[in-house]
Amino acid sequence: MAVQDDIAGSFATAPDNGMGRRRLLALAALGLATAPNVAWSGPPQGQLTWAVHFSLAPTWFDPAETPAMITPFLLMYALHDAVVKPMPGSAAAPCLAEAWKASPDGLAYQFTLRAGAKFHNGEPVTPEDVKFSFERYRGTAATLMKERVAAIETPDARTVRFVLKKPWPDFLTFYSSATGAGWIVPKKYVEQVGEDGFKKAPVGAGPYRFVSFTPGVELVLEAFDGYWRKPPAVKRLVFKVVPEEATRLAALKRGEVDLAYSIRGELAEELKRTPGLTLKPVVIQGTFWLYFPDQWDAKSPWHDQRVRDAARFAIDYKSISEALTLGHSPITNNIIPDGFDYYWKAPAAVYDAAKAKKLLADAGLRSGFDAGDYYCDASYANLGEAVINSLQEVGIRVKLRPLERAAFFKSYSEKKLKNIIQGSSGAFGNAATRLETFAVKGGAYSYGSYPEIDTLFAEQAIELDQTKRTEKLHRIQQIIHERSVYAPIWQLAFLNGQGKRVGESGLGLVRGHAYSAPYEDVTIKQT
């Protein structure tokens, strides 16, 4: 089946608002998407240094292993490039593809690769690289995507065509943003050096090339002057691992780093008061929650919904947001970000410790109970401490178990954690992509599911009527809320610090993205 060539219209980039992705897909069925090639006027100069709040892991150098979290994109926007990806002003901007189109029947997506795009080793980006990268992909939703793609065709030197088994409204969302399947690596190089060799010395098609990596210390990248969009303005980027928040702020104040990620609470207040420094809050698509993985075990207290409800009423949401993010983190009461397509606005979260205690008593736990370990990403252990204080006030006694980020998400996805998991995701996508990963049977981070949710999800995945699809996705979110499958905490406002040397930080340029991007737009202030 060939993609039809009768194009009825065209557009440059879709507006990235509440309807952006839906409108983009609708327009794509009619025409071509194109993106301008913007030129940079001077050679890259100087160095900018970031203080990163977690330990960098080589797994994040490889798009093939992208999990359902935003972390790898911190590096991928520098080292790699995608066929289509979120960019300023667009949820799905053509990048390594200069244009793309969808067939009117929704059964094929065709991408025209950009002439002159090349990898850091000088090799051109080819359709074979695009096909190889998709077939090699093993990250989040890999099985789902591959089950729905019938064939990948490479009819000429610049064309890649994905043929689907049946219409799938979310193909482009999964391919362009919710996964790493559309981020391209060089086939010849990967086959030459092998999987481990690629992680040790990754080669991509992004604006910066790999120089060195010292585990637990720093990653160094240098500008790639052959990048298609424009030469980067900054010659060298350094990402220093600085797990301690106070140490990150001290380094920023001394000028040892230029940007510091995740500065919260009293330290954020101190940052605001420091001359020459700027607090840069960015409300991202990162929602945080408590997950009760044992709720499907009839022997567990969490099997009783009254206990899960009690945990939700126990959390002092507003005070936690004010204490840690100066009130910038909105309390949306949903694991789906409020900017995603198909987002359902849940009833407001309620903090009511007395009601929480009554629910526990009704469940036969009048004196509370020992709830075991509370697992979390160590970077957000202070959020865990705040939530634990709320839980213990009503008698839910837990012990904090912070894990280094890569280890935490590995254990989370391998279904090894129990009791309470403080989970989160800042991954791109829409409500369907987030639900597929966290609420549906077989999802990467789903420890169980409910038949009604699974049925509705399967129905919405092939529903082409937007109104009906919206109703089904809203109903899934409503069921999750009604059954307290999760206890949502907040939608994170990521508070960062910027030093006086920084011109453009890149923070907030890509809507919902937690980190600086695109890196070729980052600048040093001219003096």
Short mmCIF file of C-alpha atoms in Angstrom, two decimals:
data_model
loop_
_atom_site.label_atom_id
_atom_site.label_comp_id
_atom_site.label_asym_id
_atom_site.label_seq_id
_atom_site.Cartn_x
_atom_site.Cartn_y
_atom_site.Cartn_z
CA MET A 1 0.00 0.00 0.00
CA ALA A 2 1.58 3.26 -1.07
CA VAL A 3 1.22 6.57 0.66
CA GLN A 4 -0.99 8.85 -1.35
CA ASP A 5 0.66 11.91 -2.85
CA ASP A 6 -2.38 14.13 -3.30
CA ILE A 7 -1.53 16.70 -0.65
CA ALA A 8 -4.28 19.12 0.21
CA GLY A 9 -2.32 21.56 2.35
CA SER A 10 0.79 22.21 4.39
CA PHE A 11 1.94 23.68 7.71
CA ALA A 12 5.21 24.65 9.33
CA THR A 13 4.75 23.66 12.95
CA ALA A 14 1.69 22.92 15.01
CA PRO A 15 0.87 25.21 17.94
CA ASP A 16 1.75 23.49 21.18
CA ASN A 17 -1.35 24.16 23.23
CA GLY A 18 -4.01 21.91 24.68
CA MET A 19 -5.15 20.84 21.22
CA GLY A 20 -1.72 20.96 19.57
CA ARG A 21 -1.09 17.26 19.05
CA ARG A 22 -4.61 16.51 17.94
CA ARG A 23 -4.60 19.39 15.47
CA LEU A 24 -1.15 18.38 14.26
CA LEU A 25 -2.28 14.84 13.52
CA ALA A 26 -5.42 16.04 11.77
CA LEU A 27 -3.47 18.44 9.58
CA ALA A 28 -0.82 15.82 8.91
CA ALA A 29 -3.40 13.57 7.33
CA LEU A 30 -3.87 16.33 4.77
CA GLY A 31 -0.40 17.65 4.17
CA LEU A 32 3.28 18.10 4.77
CA ALA A 33 5.02 19.36 7.88
CA THR A 34 8.13 21.42 7.31
CA ALA A 35 10.58 23.26 9.52
CA PRO A 36 12.82 26.21 8.70
CA ASN A 37 16.58 25.85 8.69
CA VAL A 38 17.86 28.64 10.93
CA ALA A 39 21.48 29.74 10.51
CA TRP A 40 23.80 30.74 13.36
CA SER A 41 25.97 33.77 12.65
CA GLY A 42 29.18 32.94 14.50
CA PRO A 43 31.47 30.09 15.62
CA PRO A 44 30.83 28.40 19.00
CA GLN A 45 32.68 29.96 21.90
CA GLY A 46 33.27 29.36 25.60
CA GLN A 47 31.94 26.79 28.04
CA LEU A 48 28.80 26.40 30.13
CA THR A 49 28.60 24.04 33.08
CA TRP A 50 25.48 22.46 34.57
CA ALA A 51 25.23 20.99 38.07
CA VAL A 52 23.03 17.91 37.63
CA HIS A 53 21.03 16.57 40.55
CA PHE A 54 21.51 12.85 39.86
CA SER A 55 24.28 10.51 38.77
CA LEU A 56 24.52 10.22 34.98
CA ALA A 57 24.30 6.70 33.55
CA PRO A 58 25.61 5.42 30.18
CA THR A 59 22.22 3.84 29.47
CA TRP A 60 20.95 7.38 28.83
CA PHE A 61 23.51 7.86 26.03
CA ASP A 62 21.58 5.34 23.93
CA PRO A 63 18.10 6.22 22.60
CA ALA A 64 17.35 2.50 22.19
CA GLU A 65 16.93 2.16 25.96
CA THR A 66 14.72 5.20 26.60
CA PRO A 67 12.43 4.55 29.60
CA ALA A 68 9.14 6.34 30.29
CA MET A 69 10.85 9.28 31.95
CA ILE A 70 12.28 12.60 30.85
CA THR A 71 15.82 12.03 32.18
CA PRO A 72 17.48 10.63 29.01
CA PHE A 73 16.25 13.63 27.00
CA LEU A 74 18.58 15.84 29.05
CA LEU A 75 21.39 14.17 27.07
CA MET A 76 19.55 13.16 23.91
CA TYR A 77 18.78 16.76 22.91
CA ALA A 78 22.55 17.33 22.90
CA LEU A 79 24.03 14.08 21.55
CA HIS A 80 21.28 12.89 19.24
CA ASP A 81 18.55 14.04 16.93
CA ALA A 82 15.17 12.63 15.98
CA VAL A 83 13.18 12.32 12.80
CA VAL A 84 10.51 14.43 14.50
CA LYS A 85 10.67 15.78 18.05
CA PRO A 86 9.26 18.46 20.39
CA MET A 87 10.83 21.84 19.74
CA PRO A 88 9.99 25.44 20.67
CA GLY A 89 6.49 26.16 19.42
CA SER A 90 5.76 22.63 18.24
CA ALA A 91 4.96 19.30 19.84
CA ALA A 92 6.28 17.46 16.77
CA ALA A 93 8.66 19.51 14.65
CA PRO A 94 10.37 17.95 11.60
CA CYS A 95 14.08 17.62 12.39
CA LEU A 96 16.13 14.90 10.67
CA ALA A 97 13.08 14.69 8.43
CA GLU A 98 12.53 17.92 6.55
CA ALA A 99 8.92 16.89 5.93
CA TRP A 100 6.43 14.16 6.70
CA LYS A 101 2.94 13.18 5.65
CA ALA A 102 0.28 10.69 6.64
CA SER A 103 -1.88 8.76 4.22
CA PRO A 104 -5.58 9.71 4.25
CA ASP A 105 -6.51 6.24 5.49
CA GLY A 106 -4.13 6.56 8.46
CA LEU A 107 -2.22 3.42 7.50
CA ALA A 108 1.14 4.96 6.60
CA TYR A 109 3.48 7.76 7.64
CA GLN A 110 6.15 8.88 5.19
CA PHE A 111 9.21 10.91 6.16
CA THR A 112 11.53 12.75 3.78
CA LEU A 113 14.98 12.97 5.34
CA ARG A 114 16.83 16.25 5.36
CA ALA A 115 19.57 16.55 2.75
CA GLY A 116 22.97 17.05 4.37
CA ALA A 117 22.09 15.78 7.87
CA LYS A 118 25.03 13.79 9.21
CA PHE A 119 26.37 12.01 12.23
CA HIS A 120 29.33 13.16 14.30
CA ASN A 121 31.63 10.76 12.42
CA GLY A 122 30.75 12.46 9.14
CA GLU A 123 28.47 9.71 7.84
CA PRO A 124 25.14 10.85 6.34
CA VAL A 125 21.85 10.07 8.08
CA THR A 126 20.11 7.54 5.83
CA PRO A 127 16.76 5.74 5.70
CA GLU A 128 18.61 2.57 6.74
CA ASP A 129 19.71 4.30 9.95
CA VAL A 130 16.10 5.27 10.65
CA LYS A 131 14.88 1.73 10.06
CA PHE A 132 17.74 0.26 12.11
CA SER A 133 17.07 2.61 15.03
CA PHE A 134 13.40 1.62 15.17
CA GLU A 135 14.11 -2.11 14.90
CA ARG A 136 16.85 -1.86 17.53
CA TYR A 137 14.67 0.14 19.94
CA ARG A 138 13.93 -1.72 23.18
CA GLY A 139 12.80 1.06 25.51
CA THR A 140 9.35 1.94 26.79
CA ALA A 141 6.44 0.89 24.55
CA ALA A 142 8.78 -0.97 22.17
CA THR A 143 6.56 -4.04 22.00
CA LEU A 144 3.42 -1.96 21.53
CA MET A 145 4.92 -0.01 18.64
CA LYS A 146 6.47 -2.97 16.86
CA GLU A 147 3.26 -4.97 17.09
CA ARG A 148 1.44 -2.22 15.20
CA VAL A 149 3.99 -1.58 12.45
CA ALA A 150 3.61 -3.96 9.50
CA ALA A 151 6.66 -2.79 7.56
CA ILE A 152 9.30 -0.08 7.26
CA GLU A 153 10.05 0.77 3.65
CA THR A 154 13.10 2.65 2.36
CA PRO A 155 12.28 3.17 -1.34
CA ASP A 156 15.05 5.70 -2.02
CA ALA A 157 17.95 7.56 -0.45
CA ARG A 158 15.80 10.04 1.46
CA THR A 159 12.46 8.34 2.10
CA VAL A 160 11.28 6.23 5.02
CA ARG A 161 7.74 4.88 5.12
CA PHE A 162 6.13 3.24 8.15
CA VAL A 163 3.19 1.03 7.16
CA LEU A 164 0.79 0.21 9.98
CA LYS A 165 -1.34 -2.91 10.38
CA LYS A 166 -4.35 -0.71 11.11
CA PRO A 167 -4.95 2.98 11.76
CA TRP A 168 -3.33 4.11 14.98
CA PRO A 169 -4.06 7.71 16.02
CA ASP A 170 -1.06 7.87 18.36
CA PHE A 171 1.67 6.60 16.06
CA LEU A 172 3.29 10.01 15.64
CA THR A 173 2.98 10.83 19.36
CA PHE A 174 4.77 7.61 20.30
CA TYR A 175 7.36 7.95 17.52
CA SER A 176 8.15 11.63 17.95
CA SER A 177 8.02 12.18 21.69
CA ALA A 178 6.69 9.52 24.06
CA THR A 179 9.50 7.09 23.25
CA GLY A 180 13.06 7.17 21.92
CA ALA A 181 12.20 5.11 18.83
CA GLY A 182 12.47 8.11 16.51
CA TRP A 183 15.91 9.20 17.76
CA ILE A 184 18.45 8.01 15.24
CA VAL A 185 21.81 6.29 15.69
CA PRO A 186 24.30 5.31 12.95
CA LYS A 187 23.80 1.68 11.94
CA LYS A 188 27.34 1.11 10.64
CA TYR A 189 28.98 2.53 13.75
CA VAL A 190 26.79 0.58 16.20
CA GLU A 191 27.46 -2.64 14.33
CA GLN A 192 31.18 -1.84 14.28
CA VAL A 193 31.65 -1.06 18.00
CA GLY A 194 28.83 -3.15 19.48
CA GLU A 195 26.26 -2.28 22.13
CA ASP A 196 28.72 -1.71 24.97
CA GLY A 197 31.11 0.18 22.71
CA PHE A 198 28.34 2.54 21.69
CA LYS A 199 27.60 3.46 25.30
CA LYS A 200 31.29 4.09 25.95
CA ALA A 201 31.67 6.38 22.92
CA PRO A 202 28.23 7.33 21.55
CA VAL A 203 27.96 8.88 18.10
CA GLY A 204 24.81 10.79 17.26
CA ALA A 205 23.46 13.44 14.92
CA GLY A 206 22.80 16.12 17.53
CA PRO A 207 24.35 19.56 18.03
CA TYR A 208 27.05 18.26 20.42
CA ARG A 209 29.45 15.35 20.18
CA PHE A 210 30.75 13.13 22.96
CA VAL A 211 34.19 13.99 24.40
CA SER A 212 34.51 12.18 27.73
CA PHE A 213 32.55 10.67 30.58
CA THR A 214 33.79 10.12 34.12
CA PRO A 215 31.17 8.10 36.04
CA GLY A 216 29.90 9.93 39.09
CA VAL A 217 31.81 13.07 38.12
CA GLU A 218 31.05 14.67 34.75
CA LEU A 219 30.15 14.39 31.08
CA VAL A 220 31.89 16.64 28.55
CA LEU A 221 30.48 17.48 25.10
CA GLU A 222 31.73 19.74 22.30
CA ALA A 223 29.88 21.61 19.59
CA PHE A 224 29.33 19.77 16.32
CA ASP A 225 29.76 22.34 13.58
CA GLY A 226 28.05 20.09 11.04
CA TYR A 227 24.69 20.17 12.78
CA TRP A 228 21.96 20.83 10.21
CA ARG A 229 19.84 23.32 12.14
CA LYS A 230 22.60 25.77 13.02
CA PRO A 231 26.04 25.70 14.66
CA PRO A 232 25.74 25.80 18.46
CA ALA A 233 26.68 29.08 20.11
CA VAL A 234 28.60 27.48 23.00
CA LYS A 235 31.70 25.41 22.22
CA ARG A 236 31.74 23.11 25.23
CA LEU A 237 29.05 21.79 27.59
CA VAL A 238 29.97 20.17 30.89
CA PHE A 239 27.47 18.29 33.06
CA LYS A 240 28.78 17.85 36.59
CA VAL A 241 27.18 15.35 38.95
CA VAL A 242 26.35 17.19 42.18
CA PRO A 243 23.75 15.19 44.15
CA GLU A 244 23.61 17.52 47.16
CA GLU A 245 21.31 20.48 46.70
CA ALA A 246 23.26 22.81 49.00
CA THR A 247 26.47 21.93 47.18
CA ARG A 248 24.86 22.75 43.82
CA LEU A 249 23.78 26.15 45.09
CA ALA A 250 27.21 26.85 46.60
CA ALA A 251 28.89 25.98 43.30
CA LEU A 252 26.50 28.30 41.46
CA LYS A 253 27.19 31.14 43.88
CA ARG A 254 30.95 30.70 43.45
CA GLY A 255 30.67 30.63 39.66
CA GLU A 256 31.95 27.05 39.44
CA VAL A 257 28.80 26.11 37.50
CA ASP A 258 26.54 28.27 35.36
CA LEU A 259 23.25 26.45 35.83
CA ALA A 260 22.07 24.26 38.69
CA TYR A 261 19.11 21.92 38.41
CA SER A 262 16.58 21.37 41.20
CA ILE A 263 17.10 23.97 43.91
CA ARG A 264 14.17 23.79 46.32
CA GLY A 265 12.74 25.08 49.57
CA GLU A 266 14.86 27.41 51.68
CA LEU A 267 17.74 27.09 49.24
CA ALA A 268 15.50 28.40 46.46
CA GLU A 269 14.65 31.37 48.65
CA GLU A 270 18.36 31.95 49.22
CA LEU A 271 19.00 31.73 45.49
CA LYS A 272 16.36 34.40 44.84
CA ARG A 273 18.09 36.74 47.30
CA THR A 274 21.57 36.26 45.81
CA PRO A 275 22.70 39.08 43.48
CA GLY A 276 23.62 37.85 40.03
CA LEU A 277 21.62 34.63 40.30
CA THR A 278 18.18 33.98 38.85
CA LEU A 279 15.59 31.43 39.96
CA LYS A 280 14.13 29.73 36.88
CA PRO A 281 10.94 27.81 37.74
CA VAL A 282 9.49 25.68 34.94
CA VAL A 283 6.20 23.82 35.40
CA ILE A 284 6.83 20.61 33.53
CA GLN A 285 4.84 17.59 32.38
CA GLY A 286 6.31 15.73 35.35
CA THR A 287 3.63 14.38 37.65
CA PHE A 288 4.51 12.69 40.95
CA TRP A 289 2.43 10.16 42.82
CA LEU A 290 2.26 7.39 45.37
CA TYR A 291 1.67 3.98 43.85
CA PHE A 292 0.41 1.00 45.83
CA PRO A 293 1.81 -2.03 43.95
CA ASP A 294 0.31 -4.49 46.43
CA GLN A 295 -3.30 -3.33 45.91
CA TRP A 296 -3.98 -6.48 43.86
CA ASP A 297 -2.83 -8.71 46.74
CA ALA A 298 -5.84 -9.62 48.90
CA LYS A 299 -3.53 -10.11 51.92
CA SER A 300 -2.17 -6.57 51.76
CA PRO A 301 -3.76 -3.63 53.64
CA TRP A 302 -3.48 -1.70 50.35
CA HIS A 303 -6.02 -4.09 48.79
CA ASP A 304 -8.66 -2.23 50.82
CA GLN A 305 -9.54 0.96 48.96
CA ARG A 306 -10.29 2.71 52.25
CA VAL A 307 -6.58 2.44 53.10
CA ARG A 308 -5.58 3.91 49.73
CA ASP A 309 -8.17 6.66 50.19
CA ALA A 310 -6.72 7.35 53.64
CA ALA A 311 -3.28 7.87 52.17
CA ARG A 312 -4.70 10.40 49.72
CA PHE A 313 -6.48 12.38 52.44
CA ALA A 314 -3.36 12.28 54.62
CA ILE A 315 -1.12 14.27 52.27
CA ASP A 316 -0.83 17.99 52.96
CA TYR A 317 -0.41 18.89 49.29
CA LYS A 318 -0.43 22.67 49.53
CA SER A 319 2.06 22.86 52.38
CA ILE A 320 4.44 20.48 50.63
CA SER A 321 4.32 22.51 47.40
CA GLU A 322 4.92 25.74 49.32
CA ALA A 323 7.76 24.28 51.37
CA LEU A 324 9.66 22.61 48.52
CA THR A 325 8.80 24.56 45.36
CA LEU A 326 7.64 27.88 46.82
CA GLY A 327 4.07 27.05 45.78
CA HIS A 328 4.92 26.80 42.08
CA SER A 329 3.93 23.11 41.75
CA PRO A 330 0.20 22.85 40.90
CA ILE A 331 -1.92 20.22 42.65
CA THR A 332 -3.77 18.66 39.72
CA ASN A 333 -4.81 15.40 41.47
CA ASN A 334 -4.03 13.37 38.35
CA ILE A 335 -1.07 11.37 37.07
CA ILE A 336 -1.71 12.92 33.64
CA PRO A 337 -0.18 16.41 33.12
CA ASP A 338 -2.72 19.17 32.59
CA GLY A 339 -1.15 20.15 29.25
CA PHE A 340 -1.57 16.71 27.67
CA ASP A 341 -4.23 15.98 25.09
CA TYR A 342 -7.15 14.02 26.61
CA TYR A 343 -6.40 15.29 30.11
CA TRP A 344 -9.33 14.91 32.53
CA LYS A 345 -9.69 17.55 35.22
CA ALA A 346 -10.09 15.67 38.48
CA PRO A 347 -11.87 17.02 41.56
CA ALA A 348 -9.57 19.09 43.73
CA ALA A 349 -7.30 17.17 46.07
CA VAL A 350 -8.38 17.33 49.71
CA TYR A 351 -6.16 17.23 52.77
CA ASP A 352 -8.18 15.89 55.72
CA ALA A 353 -6.18 14.05 58.36
CA ALA A 354 -9.26 13.34 60.49
CA LYS A 355 -11.00 11.66 57.57
CA ALA A 356 -7.86 9.65 56.83
CA LYS A 357 -7.81 8.32 60.40
CA LYS A 358 -11.51 7.42 60.22
CA LEU A 359 -11.00 5.51 56.98
CA LEU A 360 -8.17 3.54 58.57
CA ALA A 361 -10.35 2.77 61.57
CA ASP A 362 -13.18 1.64 59.29
CA ALA A 363 -10.69 -0.69 57.61
CA GLY A 364 -9.83 -2.22 61.00
CA LEU A 365 -6.60 -0.24 61.41
CA ARG A 366 -7.60 2.10 64.24
CA SER A 367 -4.00 2.29 65.49
CA GLY A 368 -2.61 2.64 62.01
CA PHE A 369 -0.17 0.10 60.58
CA ASP A 370 3.42 -0.50 59.62
CA ALA A 371 3.38 -0.01 55.84
CA GLY A 372 6.97 -1.09 55.19
CA ASP A 373 9.36 0.61 52.79
CA TYR A 374 8.71 3.81 50.86
CA TYR A 375 10.80 3.69 47.68
CA CYS A 376 11.80 6.80 45.77
CA ASP A 377 14.32 8.35 43.43
CA ALA A 378 17.02 9.70 45.74
CA SER A 379 16.86 13.06 43.93
CA TYR A 380 13.40 13.52 45.41
CA ALA A 381 14.03 12.07 48.85
CA ASN A 382 13.05 15.41 50.41
CA LEU A 383 9.62 15.10 48.80
CA GLY A 384 9.46 11.59 50.21
CA GLU A 385 10.30 12.89 53.69
CA ALA A 386 7.53 15.47 53.49
CA VAL A 387 4.94 12.94 52.34
CA ILE A 388 6.06 10.42 54.96
CA ASN A 389 5.54 13.04 57.66
CA SER A 390 1.94 13.44 56.45
CA LEU A 391 1.34 9.68 56.35
CA GLN A 392 2.78 9.10 59.80
CA GLU A 393 0.55 11.81 61.24
CA VAL A 394 -2.45 9.59 60.52
CA GLY A 395 -0.77 6.31 61.51
CA ILE A 396 0.67 5.01 58.23
CA ARG A 397 4.22 4.21 59.33
CA VAL A 398 6.83 3.76 56.61
CA LYS A 399 10.60 3.80 56.18
CA LEU A 400 12.21 5.88 53.44
CA ARG A 401 14.23 3.87 50.92
CA PRO A 402 15.84 6.28 48.44
CA LEU A 403 17.59 4.69 45.45
CA GLU A 404 19.92 6.26 42.89
CA ARG A 405 17.80 7.22 39.88
CA ALA A 406 18.88 4.59 37.36
CA ALA A 407 18.58 1.83 39.97
CA PHE A 408 15.19 3.10 41.15
CA PHE A 409 13.57 3.12 37.73
CA LYS A 410 15.17 -0.23 36.86
CA SER A 411 13.70 -1.84 39.97
CA TYR A 412 10.38 -0.06 39.41
CA SER A 413 10.09 -1.35 35.83
CA GLU A 414 11.22 -4.86 36.80
CA LYS A 415 8.35 -4.97 39.34
CA LYS A 416 10.70 -5.53 42.26
CA LEU A 417 9.36 -2.83 44.59
CA LYS A 418 6.59 -3.27 47.16
CA ASN A 419 4.55 -1.34 49.73
CA ILE A 420 4.71 2.27 48.50
CA ILE A 421 6.46 3.67 45.43
CA GLN A 422 6.91 7.40 44.98
CA GLY A 423 6.78 7.38 41.21
CA SER A 424 6.96 10.07 38.58
CA SER A 425 7.19 10.65 34.87
CA GLY A 426 8.13 13.69 32.85
CA ALA A 427 7.94 11.84 29.54
CA PHE A 428 6.47 13.54 26.51
CA GLY A 429 3.22 12.23 25.03
CA ASN A 430 -0.49 12.43 25.74
CA ALA A 431 -2.90 10.82 28.20
CA ALA A 432 -2.93 7.56 26.24
CA THR A 433 0.87 7.19 26.23
CA ARG A 434 1.08 7.87 29.96
CA LEU A 435 -1.77 5.46 30.76
CA GLU A 436 -0.29 2.73 28.56
CA THR A 437 2.88 2.82 30.62
CA PHE A 438 1.47 3.22 34.13
CA ALA A 439 -2.13 1.96 34.27
CA VAL A 440 -2.73 -0.73 31.67
CA LYS A 441 -2.00 -4.46 31.79
CA GLY A 442 1.52 -5.09 30.54
CA GLY A 443 2.60 -1.48 31.00
CA ALA A 444 6.27 -0.91 31.80
CA TYR A 445 5.44 0.31 35.31
CA SER A 446 2.04 -1.36 35.86
CA TYR A 447 2.10 -3.94 38.64
CA GLY A 448 -1.54 -4.81 38.02
CA SER A 449 -4.60 -3.50 36.24
CA TYR A 450 -8.37 -3.43 36.26
CA PRO A 451 -10.37 -5.10 33.45
CA GLU A 452 -12.54 -2.05 32.79
CA ILE A 453 -9.46 0.11 32.27
CA ASP A 454 -7.85 -2.45 29.96
CA THR A 455 -11.02 -2.72 27.86
CA LEU A 456 -11.45 1.03 27.53
CA PHE A 457 -7.79 1.47 26.64
CA ALA A 458 -7.97 -1.10 23.86
CA GLU A 459 -11.09 0.60 22.49
CA GLN A 460 -9.63 4.12 22.51
CA ALA A 461 -6.45 2.98 20.76
CA ILE A 462 -8.35 2.34 17.52
CA GLU A 463 -11.04 5.01 17.93
CA LEU A 464 -10.74 7.62 15.17
CA ASP A 465 -13.66 9.72 16.40
CA GLN A 466 -11.99 12.30 18.65
CA THR A 467 -15.06 12.90 20.80
CA LYS A 468 -15.54 9.21 21.53
CA ARG A 469 -11.83 8.72 22.13
CA THR A 470 -11.75 11.62 24.56
CA GLU A 471 -14.69 10.16 26.48
CA LYS A 472 -12.94 6.80 26.87
CA LEU A 473 -9.64 8.32 28.01
CA HIS A 474 -11.47 10.59 30.44
CA ARG A 475 -13.32 7.58 31.84
CA ILE A 476 -10.05 5.70 32.43
CA GLN A 477 -8.67 8.64 34.40
CA GLN A 478 -11.91 8.87 36.34
CA ILE A 479 -11.72 5.18 37.30
CA ILE A 480 -8.12 5.60 38.46
CA HIS A 481 -9.28 8.53 40.60
CA GLU A 482 -12.37 6.79 41.98
CA ARG A 483 -10.46 3.63 42.94
CA SER A 484 -7.39 5.45 44.27
CA VAL A 485 -5.11 3.36 42.09
CA TYR A 486 -2.66 6.21 42.66
CA ALA A 487 -2.36 9.03 45.14
CA PRO A 488 -1.20 11.95 42.95
CA ILE A 489 1.04 14.45 44.73
CA TRP A 490 1.70 17.30 42.32
CA GLN A 491 2.73 18.38 38.85
CA LEU A 492 6.27 19.46 39.43
CA ALA A 493 7.50 22.99 39.09
CA PHE A 494 11.18 22.35 38.46
CA LEU A 495 13.17 25.09 40.20
CA ASN A 496 16.57 25.80 38.71
CA GLY A 497 19.32 28.34 39.26
CA GLN A 498 20.95 30.42 36.54
CA GLY A 499 24.26 32.25 36.88
CA LYS A 500 25.20 35.67 35.55
CA ARG A 501 27.20 34.35 32.52
CA VAL A 502 24.18 32.70 30.93
CA GLY A 503 22.42 34.46 28.07
CA GLU A 504 19.78 31.92 26.99
CA SER A 505 19.48 28.95 29.35
CA GLY A 506 17.15 26.91 27.15
CA LEU A 507 14.91 26.31 30.18
CA GLY A 508 11.25 26.36 29.20
CA LEU A 509 11.87 26.74 25.46
CA VAL A 510 10.42 23.27 24.78
CA ARG A 511 7.04 23.20 26.48
CA GLY A 512 6.89 20.83 29.43
CA HIS A 513 10.55 19.79 29.12
CA ALA A 514 12.45 19.80 32.39
CA TYR A 515 15.91 20.65 31.14
CA SER A 516 17.76 23.05 28.85
CA ALA A 517 16.87 22.46 25.19
CA PRO A 518 17.46 22.80 22.36
CA TYR A 519 21.13 23.13 23.23
CA GLU A 520 22.03 24.87 19.98
CA ASP A 521 19.89 27.79 21.21
CA VAL A 522 21.76 28.10 24.54
CA THR A 523 24.07 31.12 24.72
CA ILE A 524 26.65 32.82 26.90
CA LYS A 525 25.94 36.44 27.73
CA GLN A 526 28.06 38.79 25.65
CA THR A 527 30.08 41.32 27.72
#
